[in-house]
Short mmCIF file of N, CA and C in Angstrom, two decimals:
data_model
loop_
_atom_site.label_atom_id
_atom_site.label_comp_id
_atom_site.label_asym_id
_atom_site.label_seq_id
_atom_site.Cartn_x
_atom_site.Cartn_y
_atom_site.Cartn_z
N MET A 1 105.89 114.25 119.72
CA MET A 1 105.22 115.18 118.82
C MET A 1 105.79 114.73 117.39
N VAL A 2 104.65 115.07 116.60
CA VAL A 2 104.46 114.27 115.39
C VAL A 2 104.36 115.14 114.20
N ASP A 3 105.87 115.14 113.46
CA ASP A 3 106.21 115.83 112.47
C ASP A 3 106.38 115.75 110.91
N ILE A 4 105.45 116.36 110.71
CA ILE A 4 105.21 116.50 108.78
C ILE A 4 106.48 116.42 108.13
N ARG A 5 107.02 115.69 107.41
CA ARG A 5 108.44 116.31 106.30
C ARG A 5 108.07 115.72 105.05
N THR A 6 108.88 116.24 103.89
CA THR A 6 109.56 115.17 102.81
C THR A 6 110.47 113.91 103.15
N VAL A 7 110.37 113.21 102.59
CA VAL A 7 111.28 112.03 102.90
C VAL A 7 111.20 110.95 101.60
N ALA A 8 112.14 110.36 101.46
CA ALA A 8 112.55 109.37 100.41
C ALA A 8 111.53 108.28 100.44
N LEU A 9 111.25 107.52 99.22
CA LEU A 9 110.64 106.62 98.93
C LEU A 9 110.60 105.50 100.02
N GLU A 10 111.64 104.94 100.27
CA GLU A 10 112.49 104.00 100.78
C GLU A 10 111.64 104.15 102.56
N GLU A 11 111.58 105.35 103.07
CA GLU A 11 111.12 105.64 104.49
C GLU A 11 109.72 105.06 104.89
N THR A 12 109.03 105.40 103.84
CA THR A 12 107.88 105.10 103.65
C THR A 12 107.15 103.72 103.20
N LEU A 13 108.21 102.59 102.74
CA LEU A 13 107.43 101.18 102.05
C LEU A 13 107.15 100.37 103.67
N ALA A 14 107.89 100.64 104.58
CA ALA A 14 107.27 99.57 105.36
C ALA A 14 105.97 99.71 105.92
N LEU A 15 105.61 101.10 106.13
CA LEU A 15 104.37 101.76 106.49
C LEU A 15 103.56 101.25 105.42
N LYS A 16 103.67 101.45 104.33
CA LYS A 16 103.02 100.93 103.27
C LYS A 16 102.14 99.26 103.33
N GLN A 17 103.74 98.70 103.38
CA GLN A 17 103.32 97.12 103.24
C GLN A 17 102.45 96.75 104.23
N ARG A 18 102.60 97.37 105.51
CA ARG A 18 102.37 96.96 106.98
C ARG A 18 100.77 97.28 106.51
N VAL A 19 100.16 98.55 106.26
CA VAL A 19 98.78 98.81 106.55
C VAL A 19 98.05 98.66 104.85
N LEU A 20 98.72 98.74 103.90
CA LEU A 20 97.90 98.69 102.42
C LEU A 20 98.11 97.61 101.90
N ARG A 21 99.58 97.16 101.83
CA ARG A 21 99.63 95.89 100.89
C ARG A 21 100.08 95.07 101.34
N PRO A 22 99.53 94.13 102.53
CA PRO A 22 100.41 93.00 102.87
C PRO A 22 100.99 91.86 102.07
N HIS A 23 100.06 91.52 101.01
CA HIS A 23 100.56 90.73 100.18
C HIS A 23 101.33 91.12 99.22
N GLN A 24 102.21 91.95 99.26
CA GLN A 24 103.54 92.60 98.72
C GLN A 24 104.32 92.78 99.24
N THR A 25 105.53 92.31 98.32
CA THR A 25 106.92 93.12 99.30
C THR A 25 107.30 93.80 99.16
N ILE A 26 108.28 94.25 99.97
CA ILE A 26 108.55 95.85 99.99
C ILE A 26 109.28 96.13 98.59
N ASP A 27 110.47 95.23 98.15
CA ASP A 27 110.71 95.12 96.91
C ASP A 27 109.51 95.85 95.96
N GLU A 28 108.43 94.77 95.21
CA GLU A 28 107.72 94.82 94.76
C GLU A 28 106.79 96.44 94.95
N LEU A 29 106.75 96.97 95.74
CA LEU A 29 106.00 98.28 96.05
C LEU A 29 106.96 99.29 95.84
N ARG A 30 108.49 99.13 95.69
CA ARG A 30 109.44 99.91 95.52
C ARG A 30 109.59 100.13 93.88
N ARG A 31 109.46 98.69 93.05
CA ARG A 31 109.33 98.76 91.89
C ARG A 31 108.29 99.25 91.58
N GLU A 32 106.78 99.85 91.78
CA GLU A 32 105.69 100.32 91.77
C GLU A 32 105.84 101.70 91.19
N CYS A 33 106.62 102.31 91.91
CA CYS A 33 107.03 103.65 92.22
C CYS A 33 108.11 104.11 91.31
N ALA A 34 108.92 103.29 90.79
CA ALA A 34 110.46 103.62 89.74
C ALA A 34 109.61 104.30 88.79
N GLY A 35 110.44 105.37 88.64
CA GLY A 35 110.02 105.81 87.38
C GLY A 35 108.74 106.76 87.61
N LEU A 36 108.44 107.07 87.82
CA LEU A 36 106.94 107.80 88.36
C LEU A 36 107.20 109.17 88.36
N ALA A 37 106.97 109.99 87.72
CA ALA A 37 107.03 111.43 87.34
C ALA A 37 106.36 112.27 88.65
N ASP A 38 107.85 113.07 88.90
CA ASP A 38 107.77 114.34 90.08
C ASP A 38 107.42 113.61 91.17
N LEU A 39 108.16 112.28 91.37
CA LEU A 39 107.39 111.48 92.96
C LEU A 39 107.68 112.36 93.92
N GLU A 40 106.42 112.56 94.54
CA GLU A 40 107.20 113.31 96.58
C GLU A 40 106.22 112.30 97.29
N CYS A 41 107.12 111.90 98.30
CA CYS A 41 106.61 111.39 99.42
C CYS A 41 106.53 112.02 101.16
N PHE A 42 105.56 112.41 101.80
CA PHE A 42 105.51 113.13 102.79
C PHE A 42 104.95 111.87 103.80
N ALA A 43 105.66 112.26 104.96
CA ALA A 43 105.39 111.19 106.28
C ALA A 43 105.42 112.06 107.37
N ALA A 44 104.36 111.19 108.07
CA ALA A 44 104.30 111.90 109.86
C ALA A 44 105.42 111.07 110.61
N VAL A 45 106.48 111.60 111.02
CA VAL A 45 107.62 110.81 111.72
C VAL A 45 107.59 111.23 113.66
N GLU A 46 107.50 110.02 113.91
CA GLU A 46 107.44 110.43 115.74
C GLU A 46 108.20 109.44 116.41
N ASP A 47 108.98 110.48 117.03
CA ASP A 47 110.52 109.59 117.69
C ASP A 47 111.25 108.74 117.03
N GLY A 48 111.18 109.01 115.18
CA GLY A 48 112.10 109.01 114.56
C GLY A 48 111.62 107.72 113.54
N ARG A 49 110.07 107.39 113.91
CA ARG A 49 109.23 106.36 112.83
C ARG A 49 108.26 106.80 112.21
N VAL A 50 107.86 106.57 110.71
CA VAL A 50 106.84 106.60 110.12
C VAL A 50 105.50 106.10 110.37
N ILE A 51 104.63 107.30 110.98
CA ILE A 51 103.38 106.47 111.59
C ILE A 51 102.09 107.06 110.37
N GLY A 52 102.29 107.78 108.96
CA GLY A 52 101.76 108.37 108.22
C GLY A 52 102.49 108.54 107.31
N THR A 53 101.79 108.06 106.04
CA THR A 53 102.34 108.76 104.85
C THR A 53 101.75 109.15 103.70
N ALA A 54 102.21 109.75 102.87
CA ALA A 54 101.19 110.34 101.38
C ALA A 54 102.50 110.62 100.49
N THR A 55 101.88 109.53 99.72
CA THR A 55 102.67 109.99 98.12
C THR A 55 102.02 110.59 97.08
N VAL A 56 102.80 111.35 95.66
CA VAL A 56 101.99 112.00 94.96
C VAL A 56 103.07 111.69 93.82
N HIS A 57 102.52 112.00 92.53
CA HIS A 57 103.21 112.26 91.80
C HIS A 57 102.40 112.57 90.30
N ARG A 58 103.11 113.04 89.44
CA ARG A 58 102.21 113.20 87.88
C ARG A 58 101.56 112.41 87.63
N GLU A 59 100.17 112.40 86.83
CA GLU A 59 99.47 110.99 86.08
C GLU A 59 98.23 112.00 86.21
N ALA A 60 98.13 111.96 84.70
CA ALA A 60 96.57 112.44 84.39
C ALA A 60 95.73 111.35 84.82
N ALA A 61 94.15 111.86 85.07
CA ALA A 61 93.20 110.94 85.88
C ALA A 61 92.61 110.27 84.19
N PRO A 62 92.13 108.80 84.62
CA PRO A 62 91.63 108.23 83.60
C PRO A 62 90.95 109.05 82.32
N TRP A 63 89.85 109.79 83.47
CA TRP A 63 88.67 110.65 82.90
C TRP A 63 89.26 111.73 82.19
N ALA A 64 90.59 112.60 82.56
CA ALA A 64 91.14 113.52 81.75
C ALA A 64 92.64 113.01 81.13
N PRO A 65 92.61 112.51 80.21
CA PRO A 65 94.19 111.73 80.13
C PRO A 65 94.75 112.84 78.97
N ASP A 66 94.75 113.76 78.86
CA ASP A 66 95.43 115.03 78.68
C ASP A 66 95.77 116.00 79.31
N ASP A 67 95.13 115.52 80.32
CA ASP A 67 95.62 116.66 81.34
C ASP A 67 96.76 116.46 81.72
N THR A 68 97.83 117.58 81.27
CA THR A 68 99.54 117.33 81.94
C THR A 68 99.61 117.99 83.47
N ARG A 69 98.74 118.46 83.73
CA ARG A 69 98.94 119.50 85.22
C ARG A 69 98.69 118.48 86.72
N ALA A 70 97.60 117.20 86.09
CA ALA A 70 97.34 116.51 87.12
C ALA A 70 98.09 115.83 88.02
N TRP A 71 97.88 115.22 89.05
CA TRP A 71 98.28 114.62 90.30
C TRP A 71 97.82 113.53 90.88
N ARG A 72 98.34 112.54 91.14
CA ARG A 72 97.75 111.25 91.96
C ARG A 72 98.46 111.14 93.27
N LEU A 73 97.27 110.84 94.22
CA LEU A 73 97.60 110.68 95.39
C LEU A 73 97.63 109.14 95.16
N ARG A 74 98.86 108.54 96.29
CA ARG A 74 98.97 107.28 96.17
C ARG A 74 99.36 106.62 97.27
N SER A 75 99.19 105.38 97.89
CA SER A 75 99.49 105.12 98.89
C SER A 75 99.35 105.97 100.72
N MET A 76 98.40 106.75 100.74
CA MET A 76 97.90 107.20 101.72
C MET A 76 98.19 106.12 102.92
N ALA A 77 98.46 105.75 104.18
CA ALA A 77 98.51 105.49 105.18
C ALA A 77 98.56 105.98 106.52
N THR A 78 98.10 105.33 107.23
CA THR A 78 98.06 105.17 108.72
C THR A 78 98.69 104.56 109.73
N GLU A 79 99.29 104.50 110.48
CA GLU A 79 99.56 103.29 111.48
C GLU A 79 98.04 103.08 112.39
N GLU A 80 98.08 101.72 111.91
CA GLU A 80 96.97 101.28 112.98
C GLU A 80 96.96 101.53 114.15
N GLY A 81 96.04 101.86 114.61
CA GLY A 81 95.70 102.17 116.13
C GLY A 81 96.38 103.99 116.14
N ARG A 82 96.59 104.48 114.90
CA ARG A 82 96.86 106.05 115.46
C ARG A 82 95.79 106.40 114.64
N ARG A 83 94.80 105.76 113.98
CA ARG A 83 93.79 106.56 112.85
C ARG A 83 93.01 107.59 113.73
N GLY A 84 92.65 108.83 113.13
CA GLY A 84 91.38 109.66 114.20
C GLY A 84 92.59 110.51 114.74
N GLU A 85 93.64 110.62 114.63
CA GLU A 85 94.37 111.75 115.66
C GLU A 85 94.70 112.62 114.48
N GLY A 86 94.40 112.70 113.19
CA GLY A 86 94.88 114.08 112.35
C GLY A 86 96.29 114.22 111.65
N ILE A 87 96.77 112.50 112.07
CA ILE A 87 97.83 112.19 111.63
C ILE A 87 97.96 112.43 109.77
N GLY A 88 96.87 111.37 109.09
CA GLY A 88 96.80 111.15 107.89
C GLY A 88 95.99 112.46 107.11
N ALA A 89 95.22 113.28 108.19
CA ALA A 89 94.87 114.50 107.49
C ALA A 89 96.18 115.76 107.20
N ALA A 90 96.71 115.23 108.55
CA ALA A 90 98.35 116.43 108.11
C ALA A 90 99.04 115.60 107.24
N ALA A 91 99.36 114.85 106.74
CA ALA A 91 100.16 114.18 105.71
C ALA A 91 99.40 114.25 104.60
N LEU A 92 98.03 114.76 104.11
CA LEU A 92 97.34 114.83 102.68
C LEU A 92 97.84 116.37 102.86
N ALA A 93 97.18 116.85 103.70
CA ALA A 93 97.54 118.99 103.80
C ALA A 93 99.16 118.82 103.13
N ALA A 94 99.58 117.75 103.92
CA ALA A 94 101.29 118.62 102.72
C ALA A 94 101.04 118.20 101.35
N ALA A 95 100.49 117.32 101.09
CA ALA A 95 100.32 117.04 99.66
C ALA A 95 99.83 117.80 98.85
N VAL A 96 98.56 117.85 99.66
CA VAL A 96 97.62 119.18 98.85
C VAL A 96 98.73 120.02 98.79
N ASP A 97 98.92 121.07 99.85
CA ASP A 97 100.47 122.12 99.78
C ASP A 97 101.47 121.87 98.44
N HIS A 98 101.94 120.77 98.48
CA HIS A 98 102.57 120.56 97.70
C HIS A 98 102.48 120.87 96.05
N VAL A 99 101.16 120.39 95.98
CA VAL A 99 100.40 120.69 94.17
C VAL A 99 100.15 121.93 94.38
N ARG A 100 99.81 122.72 95.00
CA ARG A 100 99.38 124.20 94.94
C ARG A 100 100.79 124.61 94.66
N SER A 101 101.98 124.28 95.75
CA SER A 101 103.30 124.87 94.83
C SER A 101 103.65 124.52 93.74
N GLN A 102 103.47 123.42 93.13
CA GLN A 102 103.62 123.19 91.90
C GLN A 102 102.69 123.59 90.54
N GLY A 103 101.85 124.60 91.02
CA GLY A 103 101.07 125.00 90.05
C GLY A 103 99.24 124.67 90.04
N GLY A 104 99.52 123.60 91.36
CA GLY A 104 97.91 123.49 91.58
C GLY A 104 97.57 122.61 89.85
N GLY A 105 96.41 122.36 90.13
CA GLY A 105 95.34 121.50 89.03
C GLY A 105 94.85 120.34 89.49
N LEU A 106 93.94 119.54 89.15
CA LEU A 106 93.57 118.36 89.22
C LEU A 106 94.06 117.55 90.06
N PHE A 107 93.52 116.99 91.08
CA PHE A 107 94.44 115.94 92.46
C PHE A 107 93.52 114.92 92.50
N TRP A 108 93.55 113.59 92.27
CA TRP A 108 93.06 112.59 92.38
C TRP A 108 93.54 111.62 92.82
N CYS A 109 92.60 110.52 93.25
CA CYS A 109 92.59 109.29 93.73
C CYS A 109 92.10 108.23 93.13
N ASN A 110 92.60 106.68 93.71
CA ASN A 110 91.72 106.02 93.78
C ASN A 110 91.29 105.33 95.21
N ALA A 111 90.49 105.77 95.74
CA ALA A 111 90.38 105.54 97.27
C ALA A 111 89.43 104.50 97.57
N ARG A 112 90.04 103.91 99.04
CA ARG A 112 89.47 102.71 99.30
C ARG A 112 88.05 103.16 99.61
N THR A 113 86.67 102.91 99.68
CA THR A 113 85.24 102.86 100.28
C THR A 113 85.53 103.29 101.64
N PRO A 114 86.09 102.60 102.36
CA PRO A 114 86.14 103.26 103.74
C PRO A 114 86.24 104.04 104.03
N ALA A 115 87.46 104.70 103.36
CA ALA A 115 88.00 106.33 103.69
C ALA A 115 87.59 107.16 102.74
N VAL A 116 86.24 107.07 102.43
CA VAL A 116 85.74 108.18 101.62
C VAL A 116 85.44 109.44 102.26
N SER A 117 84.86 109.05 103.48
CA SER A 117 84.75 110.49 104.15
C SER A 117 85.89 110.94 104.93
N PHE A 118 86.86 110.34 104.77
CA PHE A 118 88.21 111.22 105.33
C PHE A 118 88.33 112.29 104.31
N TYR A 119 88.51 111.56 103.10
CA TYR A 119 89.08 112.17 101.66
C TYR A 119 87.86 113.49 101.73
N GLU A 120 86.19 113.42 101.86
CA GLU A 120 85.51 114.37 101.82
C GLU A 120 85.78 115.31 102.50
N ARG A 121 86.35 115.25 103.92
CA ARG A 121 86.38 116.22 104.89
C ARG A 121 87.77 117.09 104.26
N ALA A 122 88.39 116.86 103.12
CA ALA A 122 89.75 117.29 102.75
C ALA A 122 89.25 118.03 101.93
N GLY A 123 88.03 117.97 101.13
CA GLY A 123 87.14 118.21 100.07
C GLY A 123 87.35 117.45 99.09
N PHE A 124 87.56 116.69 98.97
CA PHE A 124 87.82 115.45 97.46
C PHE A 124 85.83 115.25 97.30
N ARG A 125 85.85 115.28 96.03
CA ARG A 125 84.60 114.73 95.59
C ARG A 125 84.34 113.19 94.80
N THR A 126 83.62 112.13 94.85
CA THR A 126 83.80 111.13 94.33
C THR A 126 83.41 111.20 92.77
N ARG A 127 83.66 110.19 92.04
CA ARG A 127 83.50 110.30 90.75
C ARG A 127 83.28 108.97 90.35
N GLY A 128 82.11 108.51 89.39
CA GLY A 128 82.22 107.40 88.85
C GLY A 128 81.62 106.29 89.62
N GLU A 129 81.62 105.30 89.76
CA GLU A 129 80.85 104.24 90.38
C GLU A 129 82.16 103.31 91.16
N PRO A 130 82.02 102.75 92.48
CA PRO A 130 82.88 102.31 93.34
C PRO A 130 83.32 100.84 92.40
N TRP A 131 84.37 100.44 92.31
CA TRP A 131 84.59 98.95 91.88
C TRP A 131 85.40 98.22 93.14
N VAL A 132 85.85 97.08 92.51
CA VAL A 132 86.83 96.36 93.63
C VAL A 132 87.91 95.50 92.96
N ASP A 133 88.69 95.81 93.50
CA ASP A 133 90.59 95.57 93.08
C ASP A 133 90.32 94.30 94.02
N ALA A 134 90.44 93.45 93.27
CA ALA A 134 90.56 91.87 93.60
C ALA A 134 91.50 91.46 95.26
N ALA A 135 92.70 92.25 94.87
CA ALA A 135 93.77 92.10 95.80
C ALA A 135 93.82 93.20 97.12
N ILE A 136 92.96 94.03 97.07
CA ILE A 136 92.74 95.16 98.14
C ILE A 136 91.64 95.61 98.60
N GLY A 137 89.91 95.28 97.56
CA GLY A 137 89.20 95.40 98.00
C GLY A 137 88.29 96.61 97.24
N PRO A 138 87.12 97.60 97.74
CA PRO A 138 86.57 98.14 96.93
C PRO A 138 87.11 99.72 96.93
N HIS A 139 87.03 100.44 95.89
CA HIS A 139 87.13 101.77 95.69
C HIS A 139 86.46 102.32 94.91
N ILE A 140 86.84 103.65 94.98
CA ILE A 140 85.98 104.86 94.01
C ILE A 140 87.45 105.83 93.41
N ALA A 141 87.28 106.18 92.52
CA ALA A 141 87.73 107.59 92.05
C ALA A 141 87.47 108.52 92.92
N MET A 142 88.10 109.53 93.24
CA MET A 142 88.06 110.83 94.23
C MET A 142 88.70 111.81 93.47
N PHE A 143 88.56 113.22 93.80
CA PHE A 143 89.40 114.40 92.97
C PHE A 143 89.08 115.59 93.73
N LEU A 144 90.05 116.49 93.63
CA LEU A 144 90.37 117.74 94.30
C LEU A 144 90.88 118.25 93.19
N VAL A 145 90.10 119.76 92.96
CA VAL A 145 90.94 120.81 92.17
C VAL A 145 91.50 122.06 92.66
N VAL A 146 92.70 121.56 92.81
CA VAL A 146 93.55 122.57 93.78
C VAL A 146 94.17 123.89 93.19
N PRO A 147 93.87 125.37 93.50
CA PRO A 147 93.67 126.32 92.67
C PRO A 147 95.20 126.64 92.63
#
């Protein structure tokens, strides 16, 4: 059985490194998150192992730099071979619920373009044009207004 819960950042790093950032070390991933405002990490845990994760923190979107209520979704990852089972959707729903519990507002991310339909199913919309990050591939900004 998969359990969605809040976890420490450290518990999410191995999956993030394996799935999203194999070119970075776990120490580099840890440093990227150091000092992020109101950081919350959600994990899908099965038999004591993290198989999905979503991390959120307060950060204004580039197109709304004065929005102090905005939240950014980072490092959404699901274990290879486990996609399509609702694990990522459950982790994302926990992140959305957290944003709602904190007063809602703009919730945004830089989504990998192959994941656009996943985010659209959760109500996110694209914004602007896609771009390519040399290290991790094509992305597009997406957002959801959480009441």
